[in-house]
Coordinates of C-alpha atoms and ligand atoms in Angstrom, one line a residue:
Chain O
M663 CA 73.0 -45.9 -13.4
V664 CA 69.5 -47.1 -14.0
A665 CA 67.6 -44.2 -12.6
D666 CA 64.3 -45.5 -13.5
A667 CA 64.7 -49.1 -12.6
P668 CA 61.2 -50.7 -11.8
A669 CA 60.2 -50.5 -8.3
R670 CA 61.2 -53.4 -6.2
G671 CA 58.8 -52.6 -3.3
P672 CA 55.2 -53.1 -2.9
S673 CA 52.8 -50.8 -4.7
R674 CA 50.3 -49.0 -2.3
S675 CA 47.5 -51.6 -3.2
R676 CA 49.6 -54.4 -1.7
G677 CA 49.4 -52.4 1.5
A678 CA 51.0 -54.0 4.4
V679 CA 53.1 -56.5 2.8
P680 CA 56.6 -55.9 4.2
S681 CA 59.3 -55.5 1.7
A682 CA 62.1 -53.1 0.8
R683 CA 61.2 -49.8 -0.7
P684 CA 61.6 -48.9 -4.4
R685 CA 65.0 -48.2 -5.6
R686 CA 65.6 -44.6 -5.1
Q687 CA 66.4 -41.9 -7.6
R688 CA 70.2 -41.3 -7.4
E689 CA 70.0 -37.4 -7.8
E690 CA 68.2 -37.3 -4.4
E691 CA 71.0 -39.0 -2.8
L692 CA 74.1 -37.7 -1.0
L693 CA 77.3 -39.5 -0.3
V694 CA 77.7 -40.4 3.4
W695 CA 81.3 -39.4 3.2
P696 CA 81.4 -36.5 3.8
D697 CA 77.7 -35.4 4.3
L698 CA 76.7 -37.7 7.1
V699 CA 80.1 -38.4 8.6
F700 CA 80.4 -34.7 9.0
V701 CA 77.2 -34.2 10.7
E702 CA 78.0 -37.1 13.0
F703 CA 81.3 -35.9 13.9
I704 CA 80.0 -32.4 14.8
S705 CA 77.2 -33.7 16.9
A706 CA 79.5 -36.1 18.7
L707 CA 81.8 -33.1 19.4
V708 CA 79.0 -30.9 20.5
F709 CA 77.7 -33.5 22.9
T710 CA 81.1 -34.4 24.3
L711 CA 81.8 -30.9 25.2
T712 CA 78.2 -30.4 26.7
F713 CA 78.6 -33.4 28.9
V714 CA 82.3 -32.6 30.0
A715 CA 80.9 -29.1 30.8
L716 CA 77.9 -30.4 32.7
A717 CA 80.3 -32.8 34.5
I718 CA 82.6 -29.9 35.5
L719 CA 79.7 -27.8 36.6
I720 CA 77.3 -30.2 38.4
N721 CA 78.5 -32.9 40.9
A722 CA 76.7 -36.2 40.9
P723 CA 74.9 -36.7 44.3
L724 CA 76.5 -38.9 46.9
Q725 CA 74.7 -38.9 50.2
D726 CA 75.5 -40.7 53.5
R727 CA 76.4 -44.4 53.4
A728 CA 73.4 -46.5 53.0
N729 CA 71.8 -47.5 56.4
P730 CA 69.1 -50.1 56.1
A731 CA 67.9 -49.3 59.6
N732 CA 66.4 -45.9 58.8
T733 CA 64.0 -45.1 56.0
P734 CA 64.3 -41.7 54.5
N735 CA 60.9 -40.1 54.0
P736 CA 60.0 -39.8 51.3
S737 CA 62.0 -42.6 49.7
K738 CA 61.8 -42.5 45.9
A739 CA 62.7 -44.7 43.0
P740 CA 65.0 -43.2 40.3
W741 CA 63.1 -40.5 38.4
Y742 CA 62.4 -42.6 35.3
F743 CA 60.4 -45.0 37.7
L744 CA 58.6 -42.3 39.5
N745 CA 55.8 -42.5 37.1
L746 CA 55.2 -46.2 38.4
Q747 CA 55.6 -45.2 41.9
E748 CA 53.0 -42.5 41.5
L749 CA 50.7 -45.2 39.9
L750 CA 51.4 -47.3 43.0
L751 CA 49.7 -44.7 45.2
H752 CA 46.4 -45.0 43.3
M753 CA 45.9 -48.9 42.8
H754 CA 46.9 -52.3 43.7
P755 CA 50.7 -52.7 43.7
A756 CA 50.7 -55.8 41.5
L757 CA 48.9 -53.6 38.8
A758 CA 51.0 -50.7 39.1
G759 CA 54.4 -52.4 39.4
V760 CA 54.1 -55.4 37.0
I761 CA 50.9 -55.6 35.1
V762 CA 50.6 -52.0 33.8
P763 CA 54.2 -51.7 32.7
T764 CA 54.2 -55.2 31.0
V765 CA 50.9 -54.7 29.1
F766 CA 52.0 -51.4 28.2
L767 CA 55.4 -52.5 26.8
I768 CA 53.5 -55.4 24.9
I769 CA 51.1 -52.8 23.4
L770 CA 53.9 -50.4 22.6
G771 CA 55.7 -53.2 20.7
A772 CA 52.6 -53.9 18.9
V773 CA 52.1 -50.4 17.5
P774 CA 53.4 -51.3 13.9
F775 CA 50.9 -54.2 13.9
F776 CA 47.8 -51.9 14.6
D777 CA 48.8 -49.3 12.3
T778 CA 50.1 -51.1 9.1
S779 CA 49.4 -48.6 6.4
N780 CA 52.1 -46.6 4.8
E781 CA 50.3 -43.4 5.5
G782 CA 52.4 -40.6 6.7
Q783 CA 55.4 -42.7 6.7
G784 CA 58.9 -41.1 6.8
Q785 CA 58.0 -37.6 7.4
W786 CA 57.2 -35.7 10.5
L787 CA 53.5 -35.6 11.1
S788 CA 52.6 -35.4 7.6
T789 CA 49.1 -36.8 7.6
P790 CA 46.2 -34.4 7.5
R791 CA 44.9 -34.7 11.1
A792 CA 48.3 -35.4 12.5
W793 CA 48.7 -32.1 14.6
P794 CA 45.2 -31.9 15.9
N795 CA 45.5 -35.5 17.1
L796 CA 48.7 -34.8 18.8
I797 CA 47.6 -31.6 20.4
V798 CA 44.3 -33.1 21.7
G799 CA 45.8 -36.4 22.8
F800 CA 48.5 -34.7 24.7
I801 CA 46.3 -32.1 26.4
V802 CA 43.6 -34.9 27.4
G803 CA 46.4 -37.2 28.6
T804 CA 48.0 -34.4 30.7
V805 CA 45.0 -32.9 32.1
G806 CA 43.0 -36.1 32.6
T807 CA 45.9 -37.6 34.5
W808 CA 46.5 -34.5 36.6
A809 CA 42.6 -34.3 37.4
L810 CA 42.7 -38.1 38.6
I811 CA 45.8 -37.5 40.6
I812 CA 44.2 -34.5 42.3
Y813 CA 40.9 -36.1 42.9
N814 CA 42.4 -39.2 44.3
S815 CA 44.5 -37.1 46.7
G816 CA 41.6 -35.5 48.1
K817 CA 42.6 -32.0 46.9
H818 CA 39.2 -31.3 45.5
I819 CA 38.1 -30.7 49.1
V820 CA 40.7 -28.1 49.6
V821 CA 39.5 -26.5 46.5
F822 CA 35.8 -26.7 47.3
E823 CA 36.6 -25.2 50.9
R824 CA 39.1 -22.4 49.7
F825 CA 36.9 -21.2 46.7
T826 CA 33.7 -20.7 48.4
F827 CA 32.4 -17.4 47.5
D828 CA 32.6 -14.9 50.3
A829 CA 30.7 -11.6 49.9
D830 CA 32.5 -9.9 52.8
S831 CA 35.9 -10.2 51.3
F832 CA 34.8 -8.5 48.2
D833 CA 37.4 -6.0 48.8
N834 CA 40.1 -8.5 48.4
F835 CA 40.7 -9.7 45.0
P836 CA 40.1 -12.6 44.3
P837 CA 37.1 -12.9 46.8
L838 CA 38.3 -16.1 48.3
I839 CA 38.4 -17.1 51.8
V840 CA 41.8 -18.5 52.9
D841 CA 41.7 -18.5 56.7
E842 CA 38.3 -18.8 57.7
R843 CA 36.4 -21.7 56.2
L844 CA 33.0 -20.8 55.1
R845 CA 32.0 -24.4 54.4
E846 CA 33.4 -27.7 55.4
W847 CA 33.4 -30.6 53.2
P848 CA 30.0 -32.3 53.9
E849 CA 30.3 -35.4 55.9
S850 CA 27.7 -37.3 54.1
L851 CA 29.9 -36.9 51.0
N852 CA 32.9 -38.4 52.6
W853 CA 32.8 -41.6 50.3
L854 CA 33.5 -39.2 47.4
T855 CA 36.8 -37.8 48.8
S856 CA 38.9 -40.3 47.0
V857 CA 38.7 -43.8 45.4
R858 CA 39.9 -45.3 48.6
A859 CA 37.0 -43.7 50.5
L860 CA 34.6 -45.8 48.6
Q861 CA 36.1 -48.7 50.5
T862 CA 36.4 -47.0 53.9
D863 CA 33.5 -44.6 54.0
I864 CA 30.7 -46.9 52.9
A865 CA 29.3 -49.3 55.2
W866 CA 30.0 -52.5 53.3
P867 CA 28.2 -55.6 54.6
G868 CA 30.8 -57.7 56.5
E869 CA 30.4 -60.8 54.3
L870 CA 31.5 -58.9 51.2
E871 CA 34.9 -58.3 52.7
T872 CA 35.7 -61.9 53.3
I873 CA 34.1 -63.9 50.3
P874 CA 35.6 -67.4 50.6
L875 CA 37.0 -68.5 47.2
G876 CA 38.1 -71.9 48.5
E877 CA 41.2 -73.7 47.6
T878 CA 40.5 -74.2 43.9
F879 CA 41.6 -70.8 42.7
V880 CA 45.2 -70.8 44.0
R881 CA 47.1 -73.8 43.2
T882 CA 50.4 -72.9 44.9
D883 CA 50.8 -76.6 45.8
L884 CA 51.9 -76.9 42.2
L885 CA 54.8 -74.8 42.8
G886 CA 55.8 -76.8 45.9
L887 CA 54.5 -74.2 48.3
P888 CA 51.7 -74.7 50.9
R889 CA 48.3 -74.7 49.5
G890 CA 46.6 -71.5 50.1
S891 CA 43.0 -70.6 50.5
I892 CA 41.9 -67.1 49.6
Q893 CA 39.2 -64.8 50.8
W894 CA 38.1 -62.2 48.4
N895 CA 37.7 -58.7 49.8
F896 CA 35.3 -57.2 47.4
P897 CA 35.3 -53.5 48.3
A898 CA 39.1 -53.5 48.2
W899 CA 39.0 -55.3 44.7
I900 CA 36.6 -52.7 43.5
V901 CA 38.9 -49.8 44.7
E902 CA 42.3 -51.3 43.8
Q903 CA 41.6 -53.1 40.8
A904 CA 38.2 -52.8 39.1
I905 CA 38.1 -48.9 39.1
P906 CA 41.7 -48.3 38.1
V907 CA 41.6 -51.0 35.1
N908 CA 38.2 -49.7 34.0
L909 CA 39.7 -46.1 33.9
M910 CA 42.9 -47.1 32.2
V911 CA 41.2 -49.0 29.5
G912 CA 37.9 -47.1 29.3
L913 CA 39.2 -43.5 29.2
P914 CA 41.4 -44.1 26.1
I915 CA 38.5 -46.0 24.4
L916 CA 36.2 -43.1 25.3
L917 CA 38.7 -40.7 23.8
C918 CA 39.0 -42.7 20.6
L919 CA 35.2 -42.9 20.3
V920 CA 34.7 -39.1 20.8
A921 CA 37.6 -38.3 18.4
W922 CA 35.9 -40.6 15.8
R923 CA 32.5 -39.1 16.3
L924 CA 33.8 -35.6 16.0
G925 CA 35.8 -36.5 12.8
L926 CA 39.1 -35.7 14.5
A927 CA 40.4 -39.2 13.9
K928 CA 39.6 -41.2 10.9
T929 CA 42.5 -43.5 9.9
R930 CA 44.5 -45.9 12.0
R931 CA 47.5 -43.5 12.0
D932 CA 45.2 -40.8 13.5
F933 CA 44.2 -43.0 16.3
M934 CA 47.8 -44.1 16.8
I935 CA 48.9 -40.4 17.2
L936 CA 46.0 -39.8 19.4
M937 CA 46.8 -42.6 21.8
F938 CA 50.5 -42.3 21.6
S939 CA 50.2 -38.5 22.4
G940 CA 47.8 -39.2 25.1
W941 CA 50.0 -41.7 26.7
L942 CA 53.0 -39.2 26.5
G943 CA 51.0 -36.5 28.3
S944 CA 50.0 -39.0 31.0
Y945 CA 53.5 -40.3 31.4
L946 CA 54.9 -36.9 31.7
A947 CA 52.1 -35.9 34.2
L948 CA 52.8 -39.1 36.3
T949 CA 56.6 -38.5 36.2
M950 CA 56.2 -34.8 37.2
A951 CA 53.8 -35.6 40.0
G952 CA 56.1 -38.3 41.3
T953 CA 59.2 -36.1 41.0
Y954 CA 58.2 -32.7 42.0
F955 CA 54.9 -32.8 43.8
R956 CA 55.3 -35.7 46.3
G957 CA 56.7 -34.9 49.6
E958 CA 56.8 -36.5 53.0
G959 CA 54.6 -39.5 53.3
L960 CA 54.3 -39.1 49.5
E961 CA 51.8 -36.3 50.2
L962 CA 50.6 -34.3 47.1
L963 CA 52.2 -30.9 47.7
W964 CA 53.4 -27.9 45.6
P965 CA 56.9 -28.3 44.5
W966 CA 58.1 -25.5 46.8
E967 CA 56.6 -27.2 49.7
V968 CA 58.5 -30.5 49.0
R969 CA 61.4 -30.8 51.3
P970 CA 64.4 -33.2 50.5
A971 CA 64.1 -36.5 52.2
E972 CA 64.9 -36.5 55.9
S973 CA 65.9 -39.8 57.6
Chain H
M426 CA 104.5 -5.0 -16.8
A427 CA 101.9 -7.7 -15.9
T428 CA 103.7 -10.2 -14.0
T429 CA 101.7 -12.6 -11.8
E430 CA 103.8 -13.4 -8.9
R431 CA 103.6 -17.1 -8.2
P432 CA 103.8 -18.0 -4.6
Q433 CA 107.2 -19.2 -3.4
G434 CA 106.5 -22.6 -1.7
R435 CA 103.4 -24.3 -1.1
P436 CA 101.2 -23.2 1.9
L437 CA 102.3 -24.4 5.3
A438 CA 99.0 -26.5 5.8
D439 CA 99.7 -28.5 2.6
R440 CA 103.2 -29.2 3.6
L441 CA 102.2 -30.4 6.9
Y442 CA 99.5 -32.6 5.5
D443 CA 102.0 -34.2 3.0
F444 CA 104.4 -34.6 5.9
T445 CA 101.8 -36.5 8.1
V446 CA 100.2 -38.5 5.3
N447 CA 102.9 -39.3 2.9
N448 CA 105.1 -41.6 4.9
R449 CA 105.1 -45.3 5.4
V450 CA 103.6 -45.5 8.9
W451 CA 100.5 -43.6 8.0
R452 CA 100.1 -45.3 4.7
S453 CA 100.3 -48.6 6.4
I454 CA 97.3 -47.5 8.5
I455 CA 95.3 -45.8 5.9
R456 CA 96.1 -46.9 2.4
T457 CA 94.4 -44.1 0.5
G458 CA 94.7 -40.3 0.6
Y459 CA 91.8 -38.1 1.3
P460 CA 88.8 -39.6 -0.7
N461 CA 87.9 -36.8 -3.0
T462 CA 86.1 -38.4 -5.8
P463 CA 82.7 -39.9 -5.2
R464 CA 83.9 -43.4 -5.9
N465 CA 86.7 -43.1 -3.4
Q466 CA 84.3 -41.6 -0.9
M467 CA 81.9 -44.5 -1.1
L468 CA 84.8 -46.9 -0.8
A469 CA 86.0 -45.0 2.1
V470 CA 82.8 -45.7 3.8
A471 CA 82.3 -49.2 2.6
T472 CA 85.8 -50.5 3.5
N473 CA 86.2 -48.8 6.8
V474 CA 85.3 -51.2 9.8
F475 CA 83.9 -48.2 11.8
L476 CA 82.1 -46.5 8.9
H477 CA 80.6 -49.6 7.1
L478 CA 77.5 -49.7 9.3
H479 CA 76.5 -46.8 7.1
P480 CA 75.3 -47.1 3.6
T481 CA 77.5 -45.4 1.1
R482 CA 74.8 -43.1 -0.1
I483 CA 71.8 -41.7 1.7
H484 CA 68.6 -39.7 0.9
R485 CA 69.2 -35.9 1.2
T486 CA 66.2 -35.6 3.6
H487 CA 67.9 -37.9 6.0
V488 CA 71.0 -35.7 6.3
K489 CA 68.8 -32.9 7.6
I490 CA 69.2 -32.6 11.3
T491 CA 65.5 -31.9 11.7
H492 CA 64.7 -35.3 10.3
T493 CA 66.2 -37.3 13.1
Y494 CA 67.7 -34.7 15.4
C495 CA 70.5 -37.4 15.6
L496 CA 68.7 -38.9 18.4
G497 CA 69.3 -42.5 17.8
G498 CA 73.2 -41.6 16.9
L499 CA 73.3 -39.9 20.2
S500 CA 71.9 -42.6 22.1
F501 CA 74.5 -44.9 20.6
F502 CA 77.1 -42.2 21.2
L503 CA 76.1 -41.9 24.9
F504 CA 76.3 -45.7 25.2
L505 CA 79.9 -45.6 23.9
G506 CA 80.7 -42.7 26.1
L507 CA 79.3 -44.7 29.2
T508 CA 81.3 -47.7 28.2
I509 CA 84.6 -45.6 28.3
T510 CA 83.8 -43.8 31.5
G511 CA 82.3 -47.0 33.0
V512 CA 85.6 -48.9 32.4
L513 CA 87.6 -46.2 34.0
L514 CA 85.3 -46.2 37.1
M515 CA 85.6 -50.0 37.3
F516 CA 89.4 -49.5 38.2
Y517 CA 88.5 -47.8 41.4
Y518 CA 85.4 -49.6 42.5
V519 CA 84.8 -52.9 44.5
P520 CA 81.5 -54.1 44.7
S521 CA 81.3 -55.0 48.2
V522 CA 79.0 -53.6 50.9
E523 CA 82.1 -52.9 53.0
R524 CA 84.1 -50.9 50.3
A525 CA 81.7 -49.6 47.7
Y526 CA 80.7 -46.5 49.6
Q527 CA 84.4 -45.8 50.6
D528 CA 85.6 -46.4 47.1
M529 CA 83.1 -43.7 45.8
Q530 CA 84.2 -41.2 48.4
A531 CA 88.0 -42.0 47.5
L532 CA 87.2 -41.7 43.9
Q533 CA 85.7 -38.2 44.5
T534 CA 88.5 -36.9 46.6
D535 CA 91.7 -38.8 46.0
V536 CA 91.6 -39.9 42.4
R537 CA 92.7 -37.3 39.8
F538 CA 89.7 -36.4 37.6
G539 CA 87.7 -39.0 39.6
M540 CA 84.8 -36.7 40.3
L541 CA 84.8 -35.7 36.6
M542 CA 84.7 -39.3 35.5
R543 CA 82.0 -40.0 37.8
N544 CA 79.9 -37.0 37.0
T545 CA 80.2 -37.7 33.2
H546 CA 79.2 -41.2 33.8
R547 CA 76.2 -40.2 35.8
W548 CA 74.9 -37.4 33.4
M549 CA 75.5 -39.4 30.4
A550 CA 73.4 -42.2 32.0
H551 CA 70.5 -39.8 32.6
G552 CA 71.0 -38.3 29.2
M553 CA 70.7 -41.6 27.6
V554 CA 67.4 -42.3 29.2
I555 CA 66.2 -39.0 27.8
T556 CA 67.7 -39.3 24.2
V557 CA 66.2 -42.9 23.8
L558 CA 62.8 -41.7 24.9
M559 CA 63.1 -38.8 22.5
H560 CA 64.3 -41.0 19.7
M561 CA 61.3 -43.2 20.2
M562 CA 59.1 -40.1 19.9
R563 CA 60.7 -39.1 16.7
V564 CA 60.4 -42.5 15.1
F565 CA 56.7 -42.6 16.2
Y566 CA 55.9 -39.1 14.9
T567 CA 57.7 -39.6 11.6
G568 CA 55.9 -42.8 11.1
A569 CA 59.1 -44.8 10.8
Y570 CA 57.7 -48.0 12.4
K571 CA 55.5 -48.8 9.6
P572 CA 56.2 -51.9 7.4
P573 CA 58.9 -53.2 6.6
R574 CA 60.2 -51.6 10.0
E575 CA 57.9 -53.4 12.3
F576 CA 60.7 -55.6 13.8
N577 CA 63.1 -52.7 14.2
W578 CA 60.5 -51.0 16.4
I579 CA 60.2 -54.0 18.5
V580 CA 64.2 -54.3 18.8
G581 CA 63.9 -50.6 19.8
V582 CA 61.3 -51.5 22.4
V583 CA 63.9 -53.9 23.9
L584 CA 66.6 -51.4 23.7
L585 CA 64.3 -49.0 25.6
V586 CA 63.9 -51.7 28.4
L587 CA 67.6 -52.4 28.4
T588 CA 68.5 -48.7 28.8
L589 CA 66.2 -48.5 31.8
L590 CA 67.6 -51.6 33.4
L591 CA 71.1 -50.5 32.8
S592 CA 70.5 -47.1 34.5
F593 CA 68.5 -48.9 37.3
T594 CA 71.3 -51.4 38.0
G595 CA 73.9 -48.8 38.1
Y596 CA 71.8 -46.6 40.5
L597 CA 72.6 -49.0 43.4
L598 CA 76.3 -49.2 43.0
P599 CA 77.4 -46.0 45.0
W600 CA 75.7 -47.7 48.0
D601 CA 74.6 -44.5 49.5
E602 CA 71.1 -43.7 51.0
L603 CA 69.7 -42.5 47.7
A604 CA 71.0 -45.7 46.0
F605 CA 69.9 -48.1 48.6
W606 CA 66.3 -46.8 49.1
A607 CA 65.7 -46.2 45.4
I608 CA 66.5 -49.8 44.7
T609 CA 64.5 -50.9 47.7
V610 CA 61.5 -49.1 46.5
G611 CA 62.1 -50.2 42.9
T612 CA 62.4 -53.9 43.7
N613 CA 59.6 -53.8 46.3
M614 CA 57.3 -52.8 43.3
I615 CA 58.3 -55.9 41.6
G616 CA 57.8 -57.8 44.8
S617 CA 54.4 -56.6 45.2
D618 CA 52.9 -58.8 42.5
P619 CA 51.0 -61.5 44.5
V620 CA 51.7 -64.4 42.1
L621 CA 55.2 -64.3 41.1
G622 CA 56.4 -61.0 42.8
E623 CA 58.1 -62.5 45.8
V624 CA 60.0 -65.2 43.5
N625 CA 61.1 -62.5 41.2
Q626 CA 62.2 -60.0 43.8
F627 CA 64.2 -62.8 45.6
V628 CA 66.0 -63.6 42.3
M629 CA 66.7 -60.1 41.6
I630 CA 68.2 -59.0 44.8
G631 CA 69.3 -62.5 45.9
G632 CA 67.7 -62.4 49.2
F633 CA 64.8 -60.7 51.1
E634 CA 66.5 -57.4 51.3
V635 CA 69.0 -55.3 49.5
G636 CA 72.3 -56.3 50.6
Q637 CA 75.6 -57.8 49.3
N638 CA 73.9 -60.4 47.2
A639 CA 72.0 -57.6 45.3
L640 CA 75.1 -55.5 45.1
I641 CA 77.0 -58.1 43.3
R642 CA 74.1 -59.1 41.1
F643 CA 73.5 -55.6 40.1
Y644 CA 77.1 -54.9 39.5
T645 CA 77.6 -57.8 37.3
L646 CA 74.5 -57.1 35.2
H647 CA 75.5 -53.5 35.1
V648 CA 79.1 -54.0 33.7
V649 CA 78.8 -57.1 31.7
G650 CA 75.5 -58.7 31.2
L651 CA 73.3 -55.9 30.1
P652 CA 75.7 -54.0 28.1
L653 CA 76.6 -57.2 26.4
I654 CA 72.9 -57.7 25.5
A655 CA 72.3 -54.1 24.7
A656 CA 75.3 -54.2 22.2
I657 CA 73.9 -57.3 20.5
F658 CA 70.4 -55.7 20.2
M659 CA 72.0 -52.5 18.9
A660 CA 74.0 -54.5 16.2
V661 CA 70.7 -56.1 15.3
H662 CA 69.0 -52.6 15.3
F663 CA 71.6 -51.0 13.0
W664 CA 71.7 -53.9 10.6
R665 CA 67.9 -53.9 10.2
I666 CA 68.0 -50.2 9.4
R667 CA 70.2 -51.2 6.4
R668 CA 68.2 -54.3 5.5
D669 CA 65.0 -52.2 5.7
G670 CA 66.4 -49.8 3.0
G671 CA 67.8 -47.2 5.2
L672 CA 65.5 -44.7 7.1
A673 CA 61.9 -44.6 6.3
R674 CA 60.7 -42.2 3.6
P675 CA 57.3 -41.6 2.1
L676 CA 56.4 -44.1 -0.4
Ligands
LIG449 C1 69.7 -47.7 23.0 C2 68.7 -47.4 22.4 C3 68.7 -47.0 20.8 C4 69.8 -46.8 19.9 C5 71.3 -46.6 20.3 C6 69.1 -46.5 18.7 C7 69.8 -46.1 17.6 C8 69.2 -46.0 16.3 C9 69.8 -45.1 15.2 C10 71.3 -44.7 15.2 C11 68.9 -45.0 14.2 C12 69.1 -44.2 12.9 C13 68.3 -43.1 12.7 C14 68.3 -42.0 13.9 O1 69.4 -41.8 14.5 O2 67.2 -41.7 14.4 C15 67.7 -45.6 14.6 C16 66.6 -45.8 14.0 C17 65.3 -46.5 14.4 N1 65.2 -46.8 15.7 FE1 66.5 -46.8 17.3 N2 67.9 -46.6 18.7 C18 67.5 -47.0 20.1 C19 66.2 -47.2 20.6 C20 64.8 -47.3 19.8 C21 63.7 -47.3 20.4 C22 63.3 -47.3 21.9 C23 62.8 -47.4 19.4 C24 61.3 -47.6 19.3 C25 60.6 -48.1 20.2 C26 63.6 -47.6 18.3 C27 63.1 -47.6 16.9 C28 63.8 -47.3 15.7 C29 63.4 -47.5 14.4 C30 61.9 -48.0 14.1 C31 64.3 -46.8 13.7 C32 64.3 -46.6 12.0 C33 63.8 -45.2 11.9 C34 63.6 -44.7 10.3 O3 63.6 -45.6 9.5 O4 63.6 -43.6 10.2 N3 65.0 -47.4 18.5 N4 67.9 -46.2 16.0

């Protein structure tokens, strides 16, 4: 065997040129039979047993026959789409249901084209700043997403009212008032209760809610449908589209900028890890919120307050 | 007197092995004995239709469980398990609004091992969504998407979408409340797009609301269409792993 055959692959300096990697050293290699086949066999066995055991122990749910006439409350999508259903509560449906997932998948597919170096390839988190970026990204993604969900559900008002300091109840610890509210959320700040409140609690001039865009923008007649003319509801647009898009694009960019200024992220791989982990945290937060924290009327509740759907 | 007693016959296991392997029937299926030289072991992998997706040799770090946690392999394994249990379920299930729910109940109560079959299929489906997501995470954090594996990453993203769609189309089939409303909520999400949403939703569920047309569409996609497409993409995925020189390693 030619152990030292010349490398066929690119040298580092050729950077991103895709090509097979250098011929490997034979001593570093094992035979697939028996080494790999054995591992595969064992893990297949373990998994089969696990799933059969699971299937014996837990039954798949079967509820009453479908009845289109009565809608259960809450009605939820399968768990792996609850992240999107959660998004749906915070922005325009077209954005949450179609545009965000599509754009996300395109960006996900494009990851190898943003990060084209061979840095850290083929080894778990082997670049110098990999772990810090993972941790920071994940935490910022999780906490940030939860903060936005909580804010937009108006829960900060509850916090504001509950956690008002009360000197009399000092005997209790913590010194918080639960029953008697010391302070109400000030009415003058109503427009801050949620993003939607920007639309409902500000006296927008009527004209702004029906800006005629005429018939030139929507050429539904080209699809053989009646020609539509649209009116632009500016406040609704701000609330349902402009703010969410700006947050979803802006906050990740902000995170990148801060990480860059702090020297946390330097190479493209760093930024990739930061963004991917941030997405992961945010995705998990949305899925958790949608799965465990949304009760009747898709109200944000504690998991123990969420009752199974009634119809 | 130093006599070493030699064992009388050969051990039972050896004799059993010989009995099973050294006969014309076995030899007609598997021509060689146990491959115990490196050369024969490589031939065993290269000439066996099920094993030949593998290379004959592999770098030692890739055999370590902690490198891949077998996640891609497990996703594939779950896909196979789902195919087997799914075919069994098809024997008992008729995709009609009148019968579907009844068939599910009958499957659970009247069919021997019916409940076990259904449970296995259901938990494996959830399991596959999880293992595929975790596989993607492992590929990302090991930096295995980097050149020359860009295309395989994209194939992977397609597989992720297909996995979700497979799971989603299967969700409707029991035709219970959970199924009906989950699919209604899910397809409404698509329908809410002001530009093409309504058209898309109409095409997906074959009407304005989830009914017989939706059921037959989801069923057909679930049992034939999507598995076929997924199998093709998996074939490409595995082929590309070989073409890209096996799993990623530091340069
Ligand atoms: C049905 C879904 C999938 C199946 C059955 C599958 C199967 C596999 C298998 C068996 C491997 C070999 C190594 C391992 O087990 O980790 C692999 C590697 C790989 N997969 Fe997947 N995969 C799937 C989905 C995905 C997804 C969602 C992605 C990424 C978005 C992806 C990207 C890759 C890449 C880039 C490799 C090469 C890894 C390396 O070189 O270390 N795959 N896949």
